Coordinates of N, CA and C in Angstrom, one line a residue:
X1 N 33.4 -25.7 27.5 CA 33.3 -24.6 26.6 C 32.3 -24.8 25.5
X2 N 31.9 -26.0 25.1 CA 30.9 -26.2 24.1 C 29.6 -26.4 24.5
X3 N 29.3 -26.9 25.8 CA 28.0 -27.2 26.2 C 27.4 -26.0 27.0
X4 N 26.0 -26.1 26.6 CA 25.3 -24.7 27.3 C 25.0 -25.1 28.7
X5 N 25.0 -26.4 29.1 CA 24.4 -27.0 30.3 C 25.8 -26.9 31.4
X6 N 26.3 -26.0 31.9 CA 27.5 -25.9 32.6 C 27.5 -26.0 34.0
X7 N 26.2 -26.1 34.7 CA 26.2 -26.0 36.1 C 26.8 -27.1 36.8
X8 N 26.5 -28.2 36.3 CA 27.1 -29.6 36.8 C 28.6 -29.8 36.7
X9 N 29.0 -29.5 35.5 CA 30.4 -29.6 35.2 C 31.1 -28.6 36.2
X10 N 30.7 -27.4 36.4 CA 31.3 -26.5 37.4 C 31.2 -27.1 38.9
X11 N 30.2 -27.4 39.2 CA 30.0 -28.1 40.5 C 31.0 -29.1 40.8
X12 N 31.2 -30.0 39.7 CA 32.1 -31.2 39.9 C 33.6 -30.7 39.9
X13 N 33.9 -29.7 39.1 CA 35.2 -29.1 39.2 C 35.6 -28.5 40.6
X14 N 34.5 -27.9 41.1 CA 34.8 -27.3 42.4 C 35.1 -28.3 43.4
X15 N 34.5 -29.5 43.4 CA 34.7 -30.5 44.2 C 36.0 -31.3 44.1
X16 N 36.4 -31.3 42.9 CA 37.6 -32.1 42.7 C 39.0 -31.4 42.5
X17 N 38.9 -30.3 42.3 CA 40.1 -29.4 42.1 C 40.4 -28.4 43.2
X18 N 41.8 -28.4 43.5 CA 42.0 -27.4 44.5 C 41.8 -26.0 43.9
X19 N 41.6 -24.9 44.8 CA 41.3 -23.6 44.3 C 42.5 -23.1 43.3
X20 N 43.8 -23.4 43.5 CA 44.8 -22.9 42.7 C 44.7 -23.5 41.3
X21 N 44.1 -24.5 41.2 CA 43.9 -25.2 39.8 C 42.5 -24.6 39.2
X22 N 41.5 -24.6 40.2 CA 40.2 -24.4 39.7 C 40.0 -22.8 39.2
X23 N 40.6 -21.8 39.9 CA 40.4 -20.4 39.5 C 40.9 -20.1 38.1
X24 N 42.2 -20.6 37.9 CA 42.7 -20.2 36.5 C 41.9 -20.9 35.4
X25 N 41.4 -22.1 35.8 CA 40.6 -22.7 34.7 C 39.3 -22.1 34.5
X26 N 38.5 -21.6 35.5 CA 37.4 -20.9 35.3 C 37.6 -19.6 34.8
X27 N 38.6 -18.7 35.1 CA 39.0 -17.6 34.5 C 39.2 -17.8 33.0
X28 N 40.0 -19.0 32.6 CA 40.2 -19.2 31.1 C 39.0 -19.4 30.4
X29 N 38.0 -20.2 31.0 CA 36.8 -20.6 30.4 C 36.0 -19.2 30.1
X30 N 36.0 -18.4 31.3 CA 35.2 -17.0 31.2 C 35.7 -16.2 30.1
X31 N 37.0 -16.2 30.0 CA 37.7 -15.3 29.0 C 37.2 -15.8 27.5
X32 N 37.2 -17.1 27.4 CA 36.9 -17.8 26.1 C 35.4 -17.6 25.8
X33 N 34.6 -17.8 26.7 CA 33.1 -18.0 26.3 C 32.3 -16.7 26.8
X34 N 32.4 -16.3 28.0 CA 31.5 -15.2 28.5 C 31.9 -14.0 27.8
X35 N 33.2 -13.7 27.4 CA 33.4 -12.5 26.6 C 33.4 -12.6 25.3
X36 N 33.0 -13.6 24.8 CA 33.1 -13.9 23.2 C 31.6 -13.4 22.7
X37 N 31.5 -12.4 21.8 CA 30.3 -12.0 21.4 C 29.6 -12.8 20.5
X38 N 30.3 -13.9 19.9 CA 29.8 -14.8 19.1 C 29.0 -16.1 19.8
X39 N 29.4 -16.0 21.1 CA 28.6 -17.0 22.0 C 27.2 -16.7 22.3
X40 N 26.3 -17.5 22.4 CA 24.9 -17.0 22.7 C 24.8 -16.5 24.0
X41 N 23.9 -15.6 24.2 CA 23.6 -14.9 25.4 C 23.3 -15.9 26.5
X42 N 22.5 -17.0 26.1 CA 22.1 -17.9 27.1 C 23.4 -18.7 27.6
X43 N 24.2 -19.0 26.7 CA 25.5 -19.6 27.1 C 26.4 -18.9 28.1
X44 N 26.4 -17.6 27.7 CA 27.2 -16.7 28.7 C 26.6 -16.6 29.9
X45 N 25.3 -16.3 29.9 CA 24.4 -16.3 31.2 C 24.5 -17.5 32.0
X46 N 24.3 -18.5 31.4 CA 24.5 -19.9 32.3 C 25.8 -20.1 32.7
X47 N 26.9 -19.8 32.2 CA 28.1 -20.0 32.5 C 28.5 -19.1 33.8
X48 N 28.1 -17.9 33.7 CA 28.2 -16.8 34.7 C 27.3 -17.4 36.1
X49 N 26.2 -17.7 35.7 CA 25.4 -18.2 36.8 C 26.1 -19.4 37.6
X50 N 26.6 -20.3 36.6 CA 27.4 -21.5 37.3 C 28.5 -21.0 38.2
X51 N 29.0 -20.0 38.1 CA 30.2 -19.3 38.6 C 29.8 -18.9 40.1
X52 N 28.4 -18.5 40.2 CA 28.0 -18.1 41.4 C 28.1 -18.9 42.7
X53 N 28.7 -18.3 43.7 CA 29.1 -19.2 45.0 C 30.4 -19.5 45.0
X54 N 31.3 -19.3 43.8 CA 32.6 -19.6 43.7 C 33.4 -18.4 43.2
X55 N 32.9 -17.2 43.2 CA 33.4 -16.0 42.7 C 34.5 -15.6 43.4
X56 N 35.9 -15.4 42.8 CA 37.0 -14.9 43.6 C 37.2 -13.6 42.9
X57 N 38.2 -12.8 43.7 CA 38.6 -11.5 42.8 C 39.0 -11.8 41.5
X58 N 39.8 -12.9 41.3 CA 40.3 -13.0 39.8 C 39.1 -13.4 38.8
X59 N 38.1 -14.0 39.3 CA 37.0 -14.4 38.5 C 36.2 -13.0 38.3
X60 N 36.0 -12.3 39.5 CA 35.2 -11.1 39.4 C 35.8 -10.0 38.2
X61 N 37.1 -10.1 38.3 CA 37.8 -9.2 37.4 C 37.4 -9.5 36.1
X62 N 37.5 -10.8 35.6 CA 37.0 -11.1 34.2 C 35.5 -10.7 34.0
X63 N 34.7 -11.0 35.1 CA 33.2 -10.7 34.9 C 32.9 -9.4 34.7
X64 N 33.8 -8.4 35.2 CA 33.5 -7.0 35.1 C 33.1 -6.7 33.6
X65 N 33.8 -7.4 32.7 CA 33.5 -6.9 31.3 C 32.1 -7.3 30.9
X66 N 31.5 -8.3 31.6 CA 30.2 -8.6 31.2 C 29.2 -7.6 31.8
X67 N 29.6 -6.7 32.6 CA 28.6 -5.6 33.0 C 28.3 -4.6 32.0
X68 N 28.9 -4.8 30.8 CA 28.6 -3.9 29.5 C 28.1 -4.8 28.4
X69 N 27.7 -6.1 28.7 CA 27.2 -7.0 27.5 C 26.1 -6.5 27.0
X70 N 25.8 -6.8 25.7 CA 24.7 -6.4 25.0 C 23.4 -7.0 25.6
X71 N 23.3 -8.1 26.2 CA 22.2 -8.9 26.7 C 22.0 -8.6 28.2
X72 N 20.7 -8.1 28.5 CA 20.5 -7.9 29.9 C 20.6 -9.0 30.9
X73 N 20.3 -10.2 30.6 CA 20.3 -11.4 31.3 C 21.7 -11.6 31.7
X74 N 22.7 -11.6 30.7 CA 24.1 -11.7 30.9 C 24.6 -10.6 31.9
X75 N 24.2 -9.4 31.7 CA 24.5 -8.3 32.7 C 24.2 -8.6 34.1
X76 N 22.7 -9.0 34.1 CA 22.2 -9.2 35.6 C 22.9 -10.5 36.3
X77 N 23.3 -11.3 35.5 CA 24.1 -12.6 35.9 C 25.4 -12.1 36.5
X78 N 26.0 -11.2 35.8 CA 27.4 -10.7 36.3 C 27.2 -9.9 37.4
X79 N 26.2 -9.1 37.5 CA 26.0 -8.2 38.6 C 25.9 -9.0 39.9
X80 N 25.2 -10.2 39.9 CA 25.1 -11.0 41.1 C 26.3 -11.7 41.3
X81 N 27.1 -12.1 40.4 CA 28.4 -12.8 40.5 C 29.3 -11.9 41.1
X82 N 29.7 -10.8 40.5 CA 30.6 -9.8 40.9 C 30.3 -9.4 42.3
X83 N 29.1 -9.2 42.7 CA 28.8 -8.7 44.0 C 29.2 -9.6 45.2
X84 N 29.3 -10.9 44.8 CA 29.8 -11.9 45.7 C 31.3 -11.6 46.4
X85 N 32.1 -10.8 45.6 CA 33.3 -10.5 46.1 C 33.2 -9.5 47.3
X86 N 32.2 -8.7 47.3 CA 31.9 -7.8 48.5 C 31.9 -6.4 47.9
X87 N 32.1 -5.5 49.0 CA 31.9 -4.2 48.6 C 32.7 -3.5 47.9
X88 N 34.0 -4.0 47.7 CA 34.9 -3.4 46.9 C 34.4 -3.4 45.3
X89 N 33.4 -4.1 45.0 CA 32.8 -4.1 43.6 C 31.8 -2.9 43.6
X90 N 31.4 -2.2 44.6 CA 30.5 -1.2 44.7 C 30.6 -0.1 43.7
X91 N 31.8 0.5 43.4 CA 32.0 1.4 42.4 C 31.8 1.0 41.0
X92 N 32.2 -0.1 40.6 CA 32.0 -0.6 39.4 C 30.4 -0.9 39.0
X93 N 29.8 -1.4 40.1 CA 28.3 -1.5 40.0 C 27.7 -0.3 39.8
X94 N 28.0 0.7 40.6 CA 27.4 2.2 40.4 C 27.5 2.6 39.1
X95 N 28.9 2.5 38.6 CA 29.1 3.0 37.3 C 28.3 2.2 36.2
X96 N 28.1 0.9 36.5 CA 27.2 0.1 35.5 C 25.7 0.6 35.6
X97 N 25.4 1.0 36.8 CA 24.0 1.7 36.9 C 23.9 2.9 36.2
X98 N 24.8 3.8 36.2 CA 24.8 5.0 35.5 C 24.7 5.0 33.9
X99 N 25.6 3.8 33.6 CA 25.7 3.8 32.1 C 24.4 2.9 31.5
X100 N 23.7 2.6 32.4 CA 22.5 1.6 31.9 C 21.4 2.5 31.8
X101 N 21.4 3.6 31.1 CA 20.3 4.7 30.9 C 19.2 4.2 30.2
X102 N 19.4 3.2 29.2 CA 18.3 2.6 28.6 C 18.0 1.2 28.8
X103 N 18.3 0.9 30.1 CA 18.2 -0.7 30.6 C 17.5 -0.5 31.9
X104 N 16.3 -0.5 32.0 CA 15.8 -0.4 33.5 C 15.9 -1.7 34.2
X105 N 15.9 -2.9 33.5 CA 16.2 -4.1 34.2 C 17.4 -4.2 35.0
X106 N 18.4 -3.5 34.2 CA 19.9 -3.5 34.9 C 19.8 -2.4 36.1
X107 N 19.1 -1.3 35.8 CA 19.0 -0.4 37.1 C 18.2 -1.1 38.3
X108 N 17.3 -1.6 38.1 CA 16.5 -2.4 39.1 C 17.2 -3.4 39.9
X109 N 18.0 -4.2 39.0 CA 18.8 -5.3 39.6 C 19.9 -4.8 40.6
X110 N 20.5 -3.7 40.2 CA 21.5 -3.0 41.1 C 21.0 -2.4 42.1
X111 N 19.8 -1.7 42.0 CA 19.2 -1.0 43.1 C 18.8 -2.1 44.1
X112 N 18.2 -3.2 43.7 CA 17.8 -4.2 44.7 C 19.0 -4.9 45.4
X113 N 20.1 -5.0 44.7 CA 21.4 -5.4 45.2 C 21.8 -4.4 46.3
X114 N 22.0 -3.3 46.0 CA 22.4 -2.3 46.9 C 21.4 -2.2 48.2
X115 N 20.1 -2.2 48.0 CA 19.2 -2.1 48.9 C 19.4 -3.4 49.9
X116 N 19.6 -4.7 49.5 CA 19.5 -5.8 50.2 C 20.9 -5.9 51.0
X117 N 22.0 -5.3 50.4 CA 23.3 -5.4 50.9 C 23.6 -4.2 51.9
X118 N 22.8 -3.2 51.8 CA 23.0 -1.9 52.6 C 24.3 -1.3 52.2
X119 N 24.7 -1.3 50.8 CA 25.9 -0.6 50.5 C 25.6 0.8 50.1
X120 N 26.6 1.9 50.5 CA 26.2 3.2 50.2 C 26.5 3.7 48.8
X121 N 25.9 4.7 48.4 CA 26.0 5.3 47.1 C 27.0 6.4 47.1
X122 N 27.8 6.5 48.1 CA 28.8 7.6 48.3 C 29.6 7.9 47.1
X123 N 29.7 9.2 46.8 CA 30.4 9.6 45.6 C 29.7 9.5 44.3
X124 N 28.5 9.0 44.4 CA 27.6 8.7 43.2 C 26.1 9.2 43.4
X125 N 26.0 9.7 44.6 CA 24.6 10.0 45.0 C 23.6 10.8 44.0
X126 N 24.2 12.0 43.5 CA 23.4 12.8 42.6 C 23.0 12.0 41.4
X127 N 23.9 11.3 40.8 CA 23.6 10.6 39.5 C 22.7 9.3 39.8
X128 N 22.9 8.6 41.0 CA 22.0 7.6 41.4 C 20.5 8.1 41.7
X129 N 20.5 9.1 42.5 CA 19.2 9.7 42.9 C 18.3 10.1 41.8
X130 N 18.9 10.7 40.9 CA 18.3 11.2 39.5 C 17.8 10.1 38.6
X131 N 18.3 8.9 38.9 CA 18.0 7.8 37.9 C 17.4 6.5 38.6
X132 N 17.1 6.6 39.9 CA 16.6 5.5 40.5 C 15.3 5.0 39.9
X133 N 15.1 3.9 39.7 CA 13.7 3.1 39.4 C 12.6 3.4 40.4
X134 N 11.4 3.6 39.7 CA 10.3 3.8 40.5 C 10.3 2.8 41.8
X135 N 10.0 3.1 43.0 CA 9.8 2.1 44.1 C 11.1 2.3 44.9
X136 N 12.2 3.0 44.6 CA 13.4 3.1 45.2 C 13.6 4.6 45.7
X137 N 14.5 4.7 46.7 CA 15.0 6.2 47.1 C 16.2 6.0 47.8
X138 N 17.0 7.0 47.9 CA 18.1 7.2 48.7 C 17.9 7.6 50.0
X139 N 18.2 7.0 51.1 CA 18.0 7.5 52.4 C 18.9 8.5 52.8
X140 N 18.7 9.2 54.0 CA 19.6 10.2 54.5 C 21.0 9.6 54.7
X141 N 21.2 8.4 54.9 CA 22.5 7.8 55.2 C 23.2 7.4 53.9
X142 N 22.5 7.7 52.7 CA 23.0 7.4 51.5 C 22.9 5.8 51.0
X143 N 21.9 5.3 51.5 CA 21.7 3.8 51.2 C 20.4 3.9 50.3
X144 N 20.4 3.0 49.3 CA 19.2 2.8 48.5 C 18.3 1.9 49.2
X145 N 17.0 2.3 49.3 CA 16.0 1.8 50.0 C 14.7 1.5 49.2
X146 N 14.0 0.5 49.4 CA 12.7 0.4 48.7 C 11.8 1.3 49.3
X147 N 11.0 2.1 48.5 CA 10.1 2.9 49.3 C 9.1 2.1 50.3
X148 N 8.8 2.8 51.3 CA 8.1 2.1 52.5 C 9.0 1.4 53.4
X149 N 10.2 1.2 53.1 CA 11.2 0.4 53.9 C 11.8 1.7 55.1
X150 N 12.2 1.0 56.2 CA 12.7 2.0 57.2 C 13.9 2.6 56.6
X151 N 14.2 4.0 56.9 CA 15.3 4.6 56.5 C 16.5 4.3 57.3

C-alpha cells in the first residue's frame, strides 16, 4: 500500500496465494489506494497496471470507479484492466467514452480497444459516431474500425 513499485509484489502474491485469498486482498488494496484521490496518479496507475493479467469481475467492479479518475493515465490503465473481464464491460466503457468529451486520449484508448476486440457499439452508435477521434469510423456492422481497415 505504501510503495509505488508494486508490479513484483503483485506478481509474487499471484504465485503464492490461492485466488480465494488473492482477489479480496487485491480488491482491498485497490479500494484503499486506487480510489484515494490523495494518492499520486503514478501510484494509482502503477497499481492498476500491476493487476493486468489478473483482473476478475470483483477487481473490475472496483476499477470501474477509476474510469472517472482525474488523471488520464489512471483512466487508460483502468480501461485496459477492466476490458480483461470481457465484453460485459462494453457498456461501461462506451459510457466512459461519451463522458470523456474533453479527454481525447481516453477516447482514442477506448476506440483502439473496441477496434482491436471487435466489440460493437450497439445502443450507443449515434453518440460514438459523432465523437470518434480522427482516424476511426463505425462500420456498417456497428464496429469501430481504423480508417483504411476492412469493414
